[in-house]
Amino acid sequence: MKMFLAAILAASAMYGYIRRIDPGSGMPIIRTDNTAIQFYVNSEVAPGLANRSGSLIISKDSSPVTAAQQAMASWNASGANIKFLPIKTTTSGADSSDSKNVIVFSDTDANRALVNGAVAVTPFVYTLDDFHIVDSDIVFNPEIVFSTSGVAKSQDIQSVMAHELGHALGSNHSNLLGATMFQSGTGIKAGAPDGYTRRILSSEDLAFANAAYPGPNSSVGTISGTVTLSGAPAKSALLTMMDLNSGVMVGGMTGPDGKYSLTIPAGSYLIYAEPFNAIVAPGNLYITDASTVTQGFLPTFFGSNASPTPVSVAKGGTAAADIQVTAGATKLTVPFMFTATAGQLGGLTALYGLNGALSLTSGQSADLVFSTGVAGDTILANSGTDVRVYGKGIKVRPGTVRVDNTYQSSGLTLLRVAVDVDTITTPTLASVLLVRSDDALALSGTLILLPAPPVFTSGSVTNSASFATGAVSPGAIISIFGTSLGPTAGWNSADFGFDSSTNALPTTLGGVKVTFDGVLAPVFYASSGLVNVQVPFEVAGKSATNVVVSYNGLDSATVTLPVTTATPGIYTYNGSGKGLGIVVNQDYTLNTASNPAAQGSVVTIYLTGRGAVNYPVQTGKAVSAPPTLDSGGFTCTIGGTQATVAFGGWTPTAVGLAQANVYVPSSSTTGELPLTLNIGSASSQAGVTLFVK
Amino acid sequence: MLRKFGSSCFLLAVVVAQATTIPHLPPDQLTAQADVAIQGTVLRTWSEWDTAHKYIWTRSEIQVKRVYKGVPGKVVVVNEPGGVAEGRGMQVAGSVQYTAGESVVVFLKDYPGTGYRTLGWGQGKYSIDNAGKLHSDHSIAAVDVIDLKSGSRITTPVNFNGLDLDVAERRISSYTRQGAAK
């Protein structure tokens, strides 16, 4: 009986974000393993995987498991009570009855039939007594090319994974075009900013996560209400809530009784309801019964379209917002919409239909161009059509709504408006509304505002140990300082380890990748101001290399760096490049003032920038022990006294780290002594010391 | 197609932005890729685990009234993942739903071991309303392009949505003949 009552209550006011619902009961479907979700990847998943026709499925330069883990990390960082565990490997395939969540690319008849041409699908199975998800496999289409590196005409694995994991958590598709959970992606090709935008969970996706799995710090309240049309419930009306101060935009949908209840971040929201349209159709949101969908009304704000009234909700609070929508069918249809040079007329060759989000970048000015695409249709040209853009960090340039009659010979009329994007550091969504006195059309979440592309200079690239600028050398770990390089909160490769499918460090971390003459560099750390990477060994023998930093598809300008054979930099205790070096005494304890090395003992000095060697080393992979143990061309002075180098070279089992095992001269003085390493004519930085007794 | 309009970055970016998760199948390709295209009435639907007990499928039995392509027989069974069986529910986003009594035009692909599925997810199913018009309850992103010099559509029509049944039938037949001629 309790369950029955719960089902009735749920069915009367649900459908937020929009969650997956058991159609028989109206209950939301949810995970109970949300704090320890274990996914497995089929053991065949690896770079260069081909299907049974011999066609490549995963590009050879990809890190598929790391991409999947990074998609999981995005959900783990949502602030919600969600924790995907590190991925494990299995020989199992997709099987919805084995209670095992498996990621597969396997080319089988069953998988081809299941995906049926889609990029990927997530069949999830749930119990009918408590609606808990017990199995959620992710099946990638074995007839499509996937990559993490942006290979042309490939789908971005991380973007697809982020979307499919949302389904595995119980999320439906979104009615906001720019959300990760929107039904259509823009993952094909790479290089274009849109190709990666779904890696970034939008405020809509985050709101779902925090409502379905509230975390201890989830600052949410609930806005509820009823949407009515001529006094009757507006069934399955789409909702958009926008906090223009915080940039949060959340979608939703009313239930069969016109009611809604959305748990969303605390804030002050403008709210409007709209009907389904040609971009978001009932079937896309798993609505199977047309009788549960109300059509025949116009987008209508809470308050009024002329003067929307904000609705405030505090953390843990509730607020009410009933909306009486205006009857009518829009004559604006869904227009062709695209971006063009700001402030101009003409200059275009074709109209492009709007079927997803468009992106604008920080500081960009652009014209938004609209057309119904119907010859002879002058509705947009009629006076009184206003264009409103709702979002944080974007403004319509006053007085720029104008008709472009350049193409009258084709019978097509264009409406243009100039918009200016502020300097922004966080991706946000914006909605566009075309509004007339008797008509309105909403394009919800159709603009994605992206931060500026990464910026750095040759002078801001340093050795990660010495912080010396100038040339780089093969295999060295370098630090790239700049702006907009990556995510605000730093991502550390140590959280992911080696990619099990490549046995190498990831080449994309937190949406950041760095190329040297097109070769992807392993990324140790990525944040907005600093990226640490290993210089690929492939630069060996060159005099210069062209470096590009990309963050979620936005590329920096190319920066040319000189290349030299070795750039020794000794790591220091305080991380400044000066002072006590990272030196280990013969008894494997750290060399410090209170723990000096004895004269005549052997110390190990850690550095980077060894350069190319005459034994096999691979970019991003752990180095094997060299065939012979010798000085490797190193020389060393301690306190100005020449010290014998027993071994010099890359540190076995490490990436980018080198070491020199050195005898402390018996004749050296004692105390804190200057330390210098040389590889050929290249010397380590001045000001590094060790203690000798 | 791209070269026709030059190679501006603007053009490339827009086309990229329209790329789809489920590849768009305009009507000619929908017809060409279908193993079977029919008009019919949904007789019944039921859900069950497949014989390997890996997935729950909802089967929809459709009585065939007209055949546009293929040799389907008098009744076809369309299989879509998801449904309820043996105390479990299964869902897959985008699965196509059929209702008993519904009049439909469907484009089907025959998969070994599974049987017919609706081609291109929601793109392959149209319900026929009382006025004889076709309706799709799914939206699939498409690259729809119009030449601004001539006003003509460069792409083929996006879908059959809103067409009268007889108009849609003529188009399907035309596409079928074109396919056969190739």
Coordinates of C-alpha atoms in Angstrom, one line a residue, chain B residues 1-180:
Chain B
M1 CA 29.0 19.6 -51.1
L2 CA 31.3 21.7 -49.0
R3 CA 33.3 22.8 -51.9
K4 CA 30.2 24.1 -53.5
F5 CA 30.2 26.9 -51.0
G6 CA 33.8 27.4 -50.6
S7 CA 35.8 26.4 -47.6
S8 CA 35.2 29.1 -45.0
C9 CA 35.7 28.2 -41.4
F10 CA 32.2 29.5 -40.8
L11 CA 30.7 26.9 -43.1
L12 CA 32.7 24.1 -41.6
A13 CA 31.9 25.0 -38.1
V14 CA 28.2 25.1 -38.8
V15 CA 28.1 21.8 -40.5
V16 CA 30.0 20.2 -37.7
A17 CA 27.6 21.7 -35.2
Q18 CA 24.8 19.9 -36.8
A19 CA 26.3 16.4 -36.5
T20 CA 24.1 13.9 -34.9
T21 CA 24.3 11.2 -32.3
I22 CA 21.9 9.1 -34.3
P23 CA 22.9 9.8 -37.9
H24 CA 20.2 11.6 -39.8
L25 CA 18.6 9.6 -42.6
P26 CA 16.8 11.8 -45.1
P27 CA 13.8 10.1 -46.8
D28 CA 15.8 8.8 -49.8
Q29 CA 18.4 7.2 -47.6
L30 CA 15.8 5.9 -45.2
T31 CA 14.2 4.2 -48.1
A32 CA 17.4 3.0 -49.6
Q33 CA 18.7 1.5 -46.3
A34 CA 15.5 -0.2 -45.3
D35 CA 15.2 -3.9 -45.9
V36 CA 11.4 -3.5 -45.7
A37 CA 9.1 -0.5 -45.9
I38 CA 5.4 -1.0 -45.3
Q39 CA 2.2 0.6 -44.3
G40 CA 0.2 -1.4 -41.7
T41 CA -1.7 -1.6 -38.4
V42 CA -0.2 -2.6 -35.1
L43 CA -2.0 -5.7 -33.9
R44 CA -0.4 -6.2 -30.5
T45 CA 2.7 -5.6 -28.5
W46 CA 4.4 -7.7 -25.8
S47 CA 7.7 -7.7 -24.0
E48 CA 10.1 -10.6 -23.2
W49 CA 13.7 -11.5 -22.6
D50 CA 15.5 -12.7 -25.7
T51 CA 16.5 -16.3 -26.0
A52 CA 20.0 -15.6 -24.7
H53 CA 18.4 -13.7 -21.7
K54 CA 20.5 -10.7 -22.4
Y55 CA 18.0 -8.0 -23.2
I56 CA 14.3 -7.4 -22.8
W57 CA 12.6 -6.6 -26.1
T58 CA 9.2 -5.2 -26.9
R59 CA 7.8 -7.0 -30.0
S60 CA 5.1 -5.3 -32.1
E61 CA 3.1 -7.3 -34.5
I62 CA 2.1 -5.3 -37.6
Q63 CA -0.5 -6.4 -40.1
V64 CA 0.8 -5.3 -43.5
K65 CA -1.5 -3.3 -45.7
R66 CA 0.9 -2.1 -48.3
V67 CA 4.4 -3.0 -49.2
Y68 CA 6.7 -0.3 -50.5
K69 CA 9.9 -2.3 -50.4
G70 CA 11.0 -5.8 -49.5
V71 CA 9.1 -9.1 -49.1
P72 CA 7.8 -9.0 -45.5
G73 CA 4.8 -11.3 -45.6
K74 CA 1.4 -10.5 -44.2
V75 CA 2.5 -9.8 -40.7
V76 CA 5.9 -8.4 -39.5
V77 CA 7.2 -8.3 -36.0
V78 CA 9.2 -5.2 -35.1
N79 CA 11.7 -5.5 -32.1
E80 CA 12.6 -2.6 -30.0
P81 CA 14.9 -2.9 -26.9
G82 CA 13.2 -2.2 -23.5
G83 CA 10.0 -3.3 -21.8
V84 CA 9.0 -5.2 -18.7
A85 CA 9.4 -8.9 -18.2
E86 CA 9.9 -11.3 -15.3
G87 CA 9.9 -8.6 -12.6
R88 CA 12.4 -6.5 -14.4
G89 CA 12.1 -3.3 -16.5
M90 CA 14.6 -2.3 -19.2
Q91 CA 14.9 1.1 -20.9
V92 CA 17.0 2.4 -23.7
A93 CA 16.8 6.1 -24.5
G94 CA 15.2 6.7 -28.0
S95 CA 13.5 3.3 -28.3
V96 CA 10.5 3.5 -30.6
Q97 CA 7.1 2.7 -29.2
Y98 CA 4.2 1.1 -30.9
T99 CA 0.6 1.0 -29.7
A100 CA -2.0 -1.6 -30.7
G101 CA -4.4 -0.2 -33.2
E102 CA -2.0 2.4 -34.5
S103 CA -1.7 2.9 -38.2
V104 CA 1.9 3.3 -39.3
V105 CA 4.3 3.6 -42.1
V106 CA 7.6 2.0 -41.1
F107 CA 11.0 1.5 -42.5
L108 CA 12.7 -1.6 -41.1
K109 CA 16.1 -3.1 -41.0
D110 CA 16.5 -6.9 -40.6
Y111 CA 19.3 -7.8 -38.2
P112 CA 20.5 -11.4 -38.0
G113 CA 19.4 -13.1 -34.8
T114 CA 17.2 -10.2 -33.8
G115 CA 14.8 -9.6 -36.7
Y116 CA 13.3 -6.3 -37.7
R117 CA 14.1 -3.1 -36.0
T118 CA 12.9 0.4 -36.8
L119 CA 15.5 1.9 -39.1
G120 CA 17.3 4.9 -37.6
W121 CA 15.4 4.7 -34.3
G122 CA 12.5 7.1 -34.4
Q123 CA 13.3 8.2 -38.0
G124 CA 11.8 5.0 -39.4
K125 CA 8.3 5.2 -37.9
Y126 CA 5.5 7.5 -38.9
S127 CA 2.0 7.2 -37.4
I128 CA -0.9 8.1 -39.7
D129 CA -3.5 10.3 -38.2
N130 CA -7.2 10.4 -39.0
A131 CA -6.7 12.9 -41.7
G132 CA -4.2 10.6 -43.4
K133 CA -1.1 12.6 -42.6
L134 CA 2.2 11.2 -41.4
H135 CA 3.6 12.1 -38.1
S136 CA 6.9 11.3 -36.4
D137 CA 7.2 11.6 -32.6
H138 CA 11.0 11.8 -32.7
S139 CA 13.3 14.6 -33.8
I140 CA 16.6 13.6 -35.3
A141 CA 19.1 16.4 -36.0
A142 CA 19.7 17.0 -39.7
V143 CA 21.9 19.1 -41.8
D144 CA 19.3 21.2 -43.6
V145 CA 20.8 23.7 -46.0
I146 CA 19.2 26.2 -48.3
D147 CA 21.1 28.1 -51.1
L148 CA 20.6 31.8 -50.5
K149 CA 21.1 32.7 -54.2
S150 CA 18.3 30.5 -55.5
G151 CA 16.3 29.8 -52.4
S152 CA 16.4 26.1 -53.2
R153 CA 17.0 23.4 -50.7
I154 CA 20.4 21.8 -51.2
T155 CA 19.6 18.9 -48.9
T156 CA 16.8 16.5 -49.5
P157 CA 13.7 17.0 -47.4
V158 CA 14.3 16.3 -43.8
N159 CA 11.6 13.7 -43.4
F160 CA 8.0 12.7 -44.3
N161 CA 6.5 14.5 -41.4
G162 CA 3.2 16.3 -42.1
L163 CA 2.9 14.8 -45.6
D164 CA -0.4 13.3 -46.8
L165 CA -0.1 9.5 -47.0
D166 CA -0.5 9.4 -50.8
V167 CA 2.2 12.0 -51.3
A168 CA 4.6 10.1 -49.0
E169 CA 3.8 6.9 -50.8
R170 CA 4.7 8.5 -54.2
R171 CA 8.0 9.7 -52.8
I172 CA 8.8 6.3 -51.2
S173 CA 8.0 4.6 -54.5
S174 CA 10.2 7.1 -56.4
Y175 CA 13.1 6.6 -54.0
T176 CA 12.6 2.8 -54.3
R177 CA 12.7 3.0 -58.1
Q178 CA 15.8 5.2 -58.0
G179 CA 17.5 2.7 -55.7
A180 CA 16.5 -0.2 -58.0

